[in-house]
Short mmCIF file of C-alpha atoms and ligand atoms in Angstrom, two decimals:
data_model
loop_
_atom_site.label_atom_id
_atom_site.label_comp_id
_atom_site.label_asym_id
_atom_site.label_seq_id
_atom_site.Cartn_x
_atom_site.Cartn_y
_atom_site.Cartn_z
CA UNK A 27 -3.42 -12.39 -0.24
CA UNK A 28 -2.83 -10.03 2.56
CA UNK A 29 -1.78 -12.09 5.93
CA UNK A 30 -5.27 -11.42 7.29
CA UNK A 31 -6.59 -13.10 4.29
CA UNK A 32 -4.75 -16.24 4.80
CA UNK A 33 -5.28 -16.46 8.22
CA UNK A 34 -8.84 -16.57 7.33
CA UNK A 35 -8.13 -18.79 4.48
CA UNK A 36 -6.36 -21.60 6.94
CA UNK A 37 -9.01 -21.38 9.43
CA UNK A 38 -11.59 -22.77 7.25
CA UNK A 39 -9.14 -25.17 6.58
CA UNK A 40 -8.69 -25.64 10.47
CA UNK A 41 -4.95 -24.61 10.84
CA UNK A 42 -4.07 -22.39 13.58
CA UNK A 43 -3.54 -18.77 12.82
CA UNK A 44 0.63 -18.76 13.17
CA UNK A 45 0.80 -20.86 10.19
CA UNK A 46 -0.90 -18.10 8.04
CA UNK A 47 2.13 -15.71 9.21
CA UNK A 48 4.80 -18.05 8.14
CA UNK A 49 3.56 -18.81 4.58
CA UNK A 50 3.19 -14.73 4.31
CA UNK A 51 7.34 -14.47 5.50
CA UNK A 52 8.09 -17.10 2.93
CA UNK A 53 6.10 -15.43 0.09
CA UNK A 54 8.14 -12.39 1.11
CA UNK A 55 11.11 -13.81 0.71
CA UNK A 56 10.64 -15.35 -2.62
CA UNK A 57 10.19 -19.13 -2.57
CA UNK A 58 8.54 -20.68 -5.10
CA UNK A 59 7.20 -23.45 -3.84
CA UNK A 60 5.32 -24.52 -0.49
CA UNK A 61 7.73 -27.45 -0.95
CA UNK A 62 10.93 -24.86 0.47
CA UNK A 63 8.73 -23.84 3.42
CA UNK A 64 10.80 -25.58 5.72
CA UNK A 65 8.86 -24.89 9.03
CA UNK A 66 5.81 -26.18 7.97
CA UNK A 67 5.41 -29.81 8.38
CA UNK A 68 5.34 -32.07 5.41
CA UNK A 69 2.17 -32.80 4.97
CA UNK A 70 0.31 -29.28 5.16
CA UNK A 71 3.22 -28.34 2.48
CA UNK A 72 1.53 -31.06 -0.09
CA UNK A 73 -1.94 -30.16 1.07
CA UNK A 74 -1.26 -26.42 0.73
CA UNK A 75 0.69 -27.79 -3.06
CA UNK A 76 -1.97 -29.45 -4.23
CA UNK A 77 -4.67 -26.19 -3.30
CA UNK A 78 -2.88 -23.15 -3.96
CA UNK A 79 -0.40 -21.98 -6.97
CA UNK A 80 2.49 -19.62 -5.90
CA UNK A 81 2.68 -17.83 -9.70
CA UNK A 82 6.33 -16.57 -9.10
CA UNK A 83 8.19 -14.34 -11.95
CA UNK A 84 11.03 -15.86 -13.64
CA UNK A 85 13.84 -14.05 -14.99
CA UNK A 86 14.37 -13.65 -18.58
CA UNK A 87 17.24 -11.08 -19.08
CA UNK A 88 19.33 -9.27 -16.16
CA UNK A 89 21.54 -6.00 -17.65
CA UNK A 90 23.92 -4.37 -15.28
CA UNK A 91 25.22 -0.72 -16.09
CA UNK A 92 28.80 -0.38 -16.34
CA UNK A 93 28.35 3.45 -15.66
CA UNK A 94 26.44 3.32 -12.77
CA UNK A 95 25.42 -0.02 -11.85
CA UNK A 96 21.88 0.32 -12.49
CA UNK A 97 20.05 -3.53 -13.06
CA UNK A 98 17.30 -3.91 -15.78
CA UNK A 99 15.38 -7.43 -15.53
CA UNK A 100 12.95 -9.02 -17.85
CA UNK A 101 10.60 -11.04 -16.09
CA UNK A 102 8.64 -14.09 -17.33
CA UNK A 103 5.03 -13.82 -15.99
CA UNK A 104 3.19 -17.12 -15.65
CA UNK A 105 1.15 -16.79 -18.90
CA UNK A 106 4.33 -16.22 -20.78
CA UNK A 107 3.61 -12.49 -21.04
CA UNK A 108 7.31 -10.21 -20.27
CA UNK A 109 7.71 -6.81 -17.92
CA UNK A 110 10.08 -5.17 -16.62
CA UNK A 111 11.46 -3.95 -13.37
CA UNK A 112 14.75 -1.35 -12.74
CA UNK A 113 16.82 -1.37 -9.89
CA UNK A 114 18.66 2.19 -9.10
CA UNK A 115 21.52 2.46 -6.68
CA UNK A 116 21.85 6.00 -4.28
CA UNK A 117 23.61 6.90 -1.78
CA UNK A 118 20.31 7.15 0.25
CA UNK A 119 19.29 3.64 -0.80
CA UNK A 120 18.63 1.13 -3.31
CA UNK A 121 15.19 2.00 -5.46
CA UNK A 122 12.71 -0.49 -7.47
CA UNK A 123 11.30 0.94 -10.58
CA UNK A 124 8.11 -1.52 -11.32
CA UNK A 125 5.91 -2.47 -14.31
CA UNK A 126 2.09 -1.99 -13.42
CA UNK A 127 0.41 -3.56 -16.89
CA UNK A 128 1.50 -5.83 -19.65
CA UNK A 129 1.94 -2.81 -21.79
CA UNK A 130 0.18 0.49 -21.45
CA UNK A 131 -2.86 1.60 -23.36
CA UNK A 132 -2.27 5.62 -22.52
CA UNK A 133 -0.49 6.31 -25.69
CA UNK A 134 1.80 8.43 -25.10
CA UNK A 135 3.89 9.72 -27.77
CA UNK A 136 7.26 9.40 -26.55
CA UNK A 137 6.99 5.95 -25.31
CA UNK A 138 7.81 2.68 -25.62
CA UNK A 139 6.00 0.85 -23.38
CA UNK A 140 2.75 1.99 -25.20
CA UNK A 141 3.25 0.47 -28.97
CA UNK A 142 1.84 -2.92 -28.82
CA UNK A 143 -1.28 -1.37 -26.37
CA UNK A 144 -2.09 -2.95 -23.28
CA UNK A 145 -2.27 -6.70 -22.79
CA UNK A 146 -3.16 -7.04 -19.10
CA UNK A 147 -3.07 -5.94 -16.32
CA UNK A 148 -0.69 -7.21 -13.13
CA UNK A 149 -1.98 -9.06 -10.26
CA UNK A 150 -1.06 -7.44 -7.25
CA UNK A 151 1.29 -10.67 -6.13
CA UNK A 152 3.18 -10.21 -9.27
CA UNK A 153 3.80 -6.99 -8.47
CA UNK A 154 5.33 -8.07 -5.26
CA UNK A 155 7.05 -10.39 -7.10
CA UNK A 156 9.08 -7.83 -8.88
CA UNK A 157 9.98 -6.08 -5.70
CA UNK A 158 11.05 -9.28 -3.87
CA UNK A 159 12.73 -10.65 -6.84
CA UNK A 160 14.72 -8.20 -7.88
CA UNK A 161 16.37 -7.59 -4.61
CA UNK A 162 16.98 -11.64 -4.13
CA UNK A 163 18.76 -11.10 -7.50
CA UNK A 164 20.90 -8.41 -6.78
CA UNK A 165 21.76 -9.08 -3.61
CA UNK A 166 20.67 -5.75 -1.89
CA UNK A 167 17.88 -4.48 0.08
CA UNK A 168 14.65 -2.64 -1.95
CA UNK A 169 14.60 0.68 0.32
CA UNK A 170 11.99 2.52 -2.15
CA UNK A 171 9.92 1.53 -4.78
CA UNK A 172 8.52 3.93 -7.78
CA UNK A 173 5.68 3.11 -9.95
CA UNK A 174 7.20 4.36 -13.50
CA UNK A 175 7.25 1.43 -14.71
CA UNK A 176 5.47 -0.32 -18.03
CA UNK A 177 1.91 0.62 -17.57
CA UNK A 178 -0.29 3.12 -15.99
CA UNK A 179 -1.23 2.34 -12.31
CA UNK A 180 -4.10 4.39 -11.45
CA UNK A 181 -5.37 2.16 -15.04
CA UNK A 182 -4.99 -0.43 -12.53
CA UNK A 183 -6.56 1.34 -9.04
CA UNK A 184 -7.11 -2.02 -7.21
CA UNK A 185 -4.31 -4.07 -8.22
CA UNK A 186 -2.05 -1.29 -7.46
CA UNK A 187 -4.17 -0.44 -4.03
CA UNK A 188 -3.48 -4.23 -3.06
CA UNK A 189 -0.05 -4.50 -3.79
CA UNK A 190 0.76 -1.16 -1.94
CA UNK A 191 -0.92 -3.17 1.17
CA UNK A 192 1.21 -6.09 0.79
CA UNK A 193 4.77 -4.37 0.16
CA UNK A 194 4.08 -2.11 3.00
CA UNK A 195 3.24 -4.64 5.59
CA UNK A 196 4.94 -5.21 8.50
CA UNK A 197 5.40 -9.58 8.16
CA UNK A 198 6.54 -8.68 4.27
CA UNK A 199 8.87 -6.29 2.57
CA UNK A 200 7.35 -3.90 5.31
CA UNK A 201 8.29 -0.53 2.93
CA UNK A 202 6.84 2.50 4.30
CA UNK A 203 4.46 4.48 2.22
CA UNK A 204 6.90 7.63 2.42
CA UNK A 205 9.01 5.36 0.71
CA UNK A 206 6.99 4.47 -2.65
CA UNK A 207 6.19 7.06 -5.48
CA UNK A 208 3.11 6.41 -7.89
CA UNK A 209 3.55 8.13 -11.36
CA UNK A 210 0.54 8.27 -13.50
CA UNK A 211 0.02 10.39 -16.44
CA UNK A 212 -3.43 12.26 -15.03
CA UNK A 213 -6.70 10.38 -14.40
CA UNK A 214 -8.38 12.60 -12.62
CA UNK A 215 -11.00 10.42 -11.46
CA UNK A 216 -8.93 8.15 -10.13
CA UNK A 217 -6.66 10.65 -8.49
CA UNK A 218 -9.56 11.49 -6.87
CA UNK A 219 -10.05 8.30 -5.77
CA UNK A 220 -6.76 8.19 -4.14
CA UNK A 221 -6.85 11.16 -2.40
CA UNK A 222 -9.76 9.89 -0.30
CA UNK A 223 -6.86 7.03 0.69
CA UNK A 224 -4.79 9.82 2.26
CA UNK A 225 -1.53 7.26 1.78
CA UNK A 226 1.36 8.93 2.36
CA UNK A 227 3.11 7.99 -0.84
CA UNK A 228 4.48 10.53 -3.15
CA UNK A 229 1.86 11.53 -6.35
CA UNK A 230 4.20 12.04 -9.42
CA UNK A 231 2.26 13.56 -12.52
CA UNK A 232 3.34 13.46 -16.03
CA UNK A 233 2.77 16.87 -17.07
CA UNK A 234 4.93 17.04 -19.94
CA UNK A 235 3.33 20.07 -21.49
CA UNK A 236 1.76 23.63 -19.37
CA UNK A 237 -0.95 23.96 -22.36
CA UNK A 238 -3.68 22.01 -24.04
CA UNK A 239 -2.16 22.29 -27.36
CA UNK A 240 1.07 20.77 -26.62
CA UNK A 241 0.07 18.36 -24.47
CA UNK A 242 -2.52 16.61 -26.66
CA UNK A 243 0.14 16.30 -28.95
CA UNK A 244 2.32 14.00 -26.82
CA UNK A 245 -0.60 12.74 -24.85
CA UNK A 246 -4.17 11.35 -25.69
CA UNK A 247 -5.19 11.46 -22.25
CA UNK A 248 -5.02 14.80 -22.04
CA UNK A 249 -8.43 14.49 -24.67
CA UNK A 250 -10.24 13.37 -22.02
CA UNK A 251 -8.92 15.34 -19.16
CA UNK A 252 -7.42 18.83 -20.12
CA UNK A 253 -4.64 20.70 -18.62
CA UNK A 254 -6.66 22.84 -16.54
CA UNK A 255 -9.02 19.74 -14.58
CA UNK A 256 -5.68 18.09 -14.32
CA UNK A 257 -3.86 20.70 -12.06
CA UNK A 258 -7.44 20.79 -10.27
CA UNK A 259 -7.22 17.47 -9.22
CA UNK A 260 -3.38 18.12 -8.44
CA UNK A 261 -4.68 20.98 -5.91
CA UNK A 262 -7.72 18.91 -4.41
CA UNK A 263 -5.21 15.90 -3.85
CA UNK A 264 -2.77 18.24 -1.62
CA UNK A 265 -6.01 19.79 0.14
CA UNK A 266 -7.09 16.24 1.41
CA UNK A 267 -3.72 14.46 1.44
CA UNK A 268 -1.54 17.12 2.49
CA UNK A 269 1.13 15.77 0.26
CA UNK A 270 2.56 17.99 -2.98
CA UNK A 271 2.05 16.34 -6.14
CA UNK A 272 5.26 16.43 -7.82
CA UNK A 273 5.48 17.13 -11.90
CA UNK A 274 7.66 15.11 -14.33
CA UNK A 275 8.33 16.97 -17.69
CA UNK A 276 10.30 15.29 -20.66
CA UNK A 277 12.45 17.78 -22.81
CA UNK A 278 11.15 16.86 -26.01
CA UNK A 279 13.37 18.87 -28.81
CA UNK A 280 10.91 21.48 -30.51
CA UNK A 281 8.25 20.54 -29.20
CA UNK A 282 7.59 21.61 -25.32
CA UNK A 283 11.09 23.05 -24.40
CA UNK A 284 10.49 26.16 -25.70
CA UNK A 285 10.87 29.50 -23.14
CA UNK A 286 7.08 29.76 -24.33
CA UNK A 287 6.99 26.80 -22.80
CA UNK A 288 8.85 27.81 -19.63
CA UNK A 289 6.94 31.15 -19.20
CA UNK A 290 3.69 29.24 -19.49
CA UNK A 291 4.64 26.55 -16.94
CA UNK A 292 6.10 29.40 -14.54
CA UNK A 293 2.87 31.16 -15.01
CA UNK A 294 0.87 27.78 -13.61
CA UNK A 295 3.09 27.07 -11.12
CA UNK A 296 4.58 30.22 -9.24
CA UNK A 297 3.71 30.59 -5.95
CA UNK A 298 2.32 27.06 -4.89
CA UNK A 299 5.59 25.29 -3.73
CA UNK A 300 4.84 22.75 -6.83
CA UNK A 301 8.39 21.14 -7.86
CA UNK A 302 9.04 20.00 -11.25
CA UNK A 303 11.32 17.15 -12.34
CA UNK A 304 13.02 17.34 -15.50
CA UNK A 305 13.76 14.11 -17.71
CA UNK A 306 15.81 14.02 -20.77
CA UNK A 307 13.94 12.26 -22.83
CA UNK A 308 15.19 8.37 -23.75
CA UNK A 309 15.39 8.70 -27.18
CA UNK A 310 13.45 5.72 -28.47
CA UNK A 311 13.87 4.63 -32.50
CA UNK A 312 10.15 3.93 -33.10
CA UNK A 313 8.68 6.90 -31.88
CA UNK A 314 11.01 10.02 -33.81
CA UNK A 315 11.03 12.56 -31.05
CA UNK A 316 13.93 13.61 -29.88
CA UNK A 317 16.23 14.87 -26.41
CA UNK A 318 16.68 18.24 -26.37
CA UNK A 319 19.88 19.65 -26.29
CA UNK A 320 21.95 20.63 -23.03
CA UNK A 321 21.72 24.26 -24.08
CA UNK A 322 18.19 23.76 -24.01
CA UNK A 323 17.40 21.84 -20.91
CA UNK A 324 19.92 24.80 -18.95
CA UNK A 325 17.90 27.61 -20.05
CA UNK A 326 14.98 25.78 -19.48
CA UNK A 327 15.57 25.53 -15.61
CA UNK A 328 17.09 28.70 -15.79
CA UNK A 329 13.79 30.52 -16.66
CA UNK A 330 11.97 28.46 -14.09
CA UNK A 331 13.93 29.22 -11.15
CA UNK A 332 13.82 33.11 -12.21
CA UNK A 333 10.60 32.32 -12.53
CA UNK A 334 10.17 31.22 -8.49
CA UNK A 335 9.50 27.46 -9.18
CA UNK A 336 11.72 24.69 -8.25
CA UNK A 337 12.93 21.99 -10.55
CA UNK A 338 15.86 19.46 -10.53
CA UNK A 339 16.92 17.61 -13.78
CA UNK A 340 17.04 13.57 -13.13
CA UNK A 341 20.06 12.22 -12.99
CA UNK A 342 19.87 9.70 -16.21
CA UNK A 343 20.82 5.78 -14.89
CA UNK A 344 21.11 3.33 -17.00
CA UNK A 345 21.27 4.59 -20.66
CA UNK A 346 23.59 2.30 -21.85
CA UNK A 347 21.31 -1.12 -20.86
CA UNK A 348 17.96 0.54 -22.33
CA UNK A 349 16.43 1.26 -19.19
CA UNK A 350 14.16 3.56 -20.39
CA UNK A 351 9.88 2.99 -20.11
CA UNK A 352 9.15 -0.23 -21.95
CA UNK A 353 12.78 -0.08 -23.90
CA UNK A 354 13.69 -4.22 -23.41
CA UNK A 355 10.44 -5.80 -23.46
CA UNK A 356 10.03 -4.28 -26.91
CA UNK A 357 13.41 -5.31 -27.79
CA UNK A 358 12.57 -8.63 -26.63
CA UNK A 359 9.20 -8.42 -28.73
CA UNK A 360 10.90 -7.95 -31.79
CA UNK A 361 13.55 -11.15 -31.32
CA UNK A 362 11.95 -13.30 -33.75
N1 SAH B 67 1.99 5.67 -16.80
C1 SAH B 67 2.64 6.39 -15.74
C2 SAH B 67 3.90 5.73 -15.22
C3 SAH B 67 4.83 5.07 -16.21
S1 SAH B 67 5.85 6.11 -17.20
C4 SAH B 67 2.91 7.82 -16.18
O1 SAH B 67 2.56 8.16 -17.29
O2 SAH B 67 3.40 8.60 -15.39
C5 SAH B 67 7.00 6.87 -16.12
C6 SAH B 67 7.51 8.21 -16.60
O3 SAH B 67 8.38 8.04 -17.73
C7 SAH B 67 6.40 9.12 -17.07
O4 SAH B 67 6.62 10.43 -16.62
C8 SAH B 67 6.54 9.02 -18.58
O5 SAH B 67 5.93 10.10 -19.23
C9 SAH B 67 8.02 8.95 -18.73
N2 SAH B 67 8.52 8.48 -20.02
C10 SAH B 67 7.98 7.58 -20.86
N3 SAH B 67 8.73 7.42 -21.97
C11 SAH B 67 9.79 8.23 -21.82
C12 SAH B 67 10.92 8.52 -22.62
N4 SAH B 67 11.11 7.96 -23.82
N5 SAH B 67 11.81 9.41 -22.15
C13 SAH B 67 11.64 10.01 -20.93
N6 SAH B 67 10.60 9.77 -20.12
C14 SAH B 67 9.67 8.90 -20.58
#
């Protein structure tokens, strides 16, 4: 519940509006229980006990880098169902990578936070949750927050929409949109949808592949919603938001890193300022694609930036704790 919806909430109940802004500060700050809400007197904390349940994440499994300090948590969800959420260090700041869904049902090729399908979707609190937990347990303040976790967020337009108005509010975690990035893999619809927000978050879209043919190969969405609508709905989202969507491609070996490939995504691309963002792909044992090779990935950018676009390879954090898409809660999955 946004603050405005608890004030609201404790009216009908007949408390007086201030009480509705401390229960929001304590949410943000990760209790558990009304019972810890030590400025609230006793009695409204058993009243408030016994008529609303504070479904906080508990942790599973924390992995810390020892190359470059990145944190990896499984978190228990109330129903017993696991995600996961990445914390990156940079200089600039300390970065959240969250889960959206209990799984993913986009089926990508490469990943493996698609296998099992999806199971649910998150509520927007626990998405909160992730945010506020993780930086209680690692001791450092969330600056940023990306959406690249498990799941698909735009799959999950209103959850997503309401936890984007919670983390950014002022009483609570109070991160500014220019501050968040949503990455979905290109429902057009719903990017639609979310230009007519005009938020000023960053749009990331998982391109992957500058044809049809390729790209249905790695991704079944791209059935539904080809190439060519996609980079439509990339162009009507800058017309109304202003904002440049930026493009994530994964080198997949053989498959899309090709100079084919590079001439054909120069060919899109030249001229409109887009930027694309290179990942190595995570190399992940169930799914038998594979990284391509440095050789590969430097000619790559090299024909793109002859080409006039602009593209920076991501740095890769965490490789040695598996904190690549969907990598522990599978791992986790399998335990017997
Ligand atoms: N569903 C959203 C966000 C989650 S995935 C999306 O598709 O964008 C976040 C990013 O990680 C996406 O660009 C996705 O394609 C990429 N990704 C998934 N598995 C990967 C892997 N094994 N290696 C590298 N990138 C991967």
């Amino acid at each position: 519940m946004l603050p405005g919806q608890i004030a609201e909430a404790f009216r009908d109940l007949g408390l007086p509006a201030y009480r509705a802004g401390q229960v929001f500060r304590w949410l943000g700050r990760g209790v558990g229980s009304f019972g810890e809400m030590s400025d609230l007197p006793l009695d409204l904390r058993q009243r408030l006990e016994g008529l609303y349940a504070i479904p906080a994440l508990s942790m599973l499994r924390r992995q810390v880098s020892a190359r470059d300090g990145t944190e990896k948590y499984l978190w228990r969800l109330p129903d017993g169902e696991s995600v996961e959420t990445v914390l990156m260090r940079y200089k600039h700041g300390n970065t959240v990578c969250i889960s959206s869904q209990v799984g993913c049902r986009m089926g990508c090729a490469f990943c493996a936070s698609t296998i099992g399908g999806k199971i649910r979707d998150l509520a927007p609190s626990e998405m909160l949750d992730e945010v506020v937990r993780t930086g209680l347990a690692s001791g450092v303040p969330v600056t940023g927050i990306v959406l690249m976790g498990i799941g698909e967020p735009l799959d999950n337009f209103d959850n997503v929409m309401r936890f984007l108005a919670l983390v950014n509010d002022p009483a609570g975690a109070n991160i500014g949109m220019r501050h968040i990035s949503l990455s979905t893999c290109g429902l057009v619809e719903a990017i639609d949808k979310l230009a007519g927000l005009h938020l000023q978050l960053t749009l990331s879209v998982s391109l992957h592949a500058p044809d049809d043919e390729t790209r249905s190969r790695l991704m079944p969405v791209n059935a539904a919603y080809g190439v060519d609508a996609l980079y439509d709905a990339c162009q009507r989202y800058f017309d109304r938001t202003g904002r440049r969507v930026s493009f994530e491609y994964a080198m997949v070996k053989g498959v899309n890193d090709t100079p084919r490939h590079a001439d054909m995504l120069v060919r899109r691309l030249r001229g409109t300022g887009a930027h694309v963002n290179l990942i190595r792909l995570n190399y992940v044992s169930e799914r038998g694609l594979e990284p391509s090779g440095e050789q590969t990935v430097r000619a790559f950018v090299k024909r793109l930036e002859d080409g006039g676009v602009t593209v920076t390879v991501r740095r890769r954090l965490g490789s040695d704790i598996d904190a690549a898409c969907g990598q522990l809660r599978r791992g986790q999955m399998r335990e017997p």
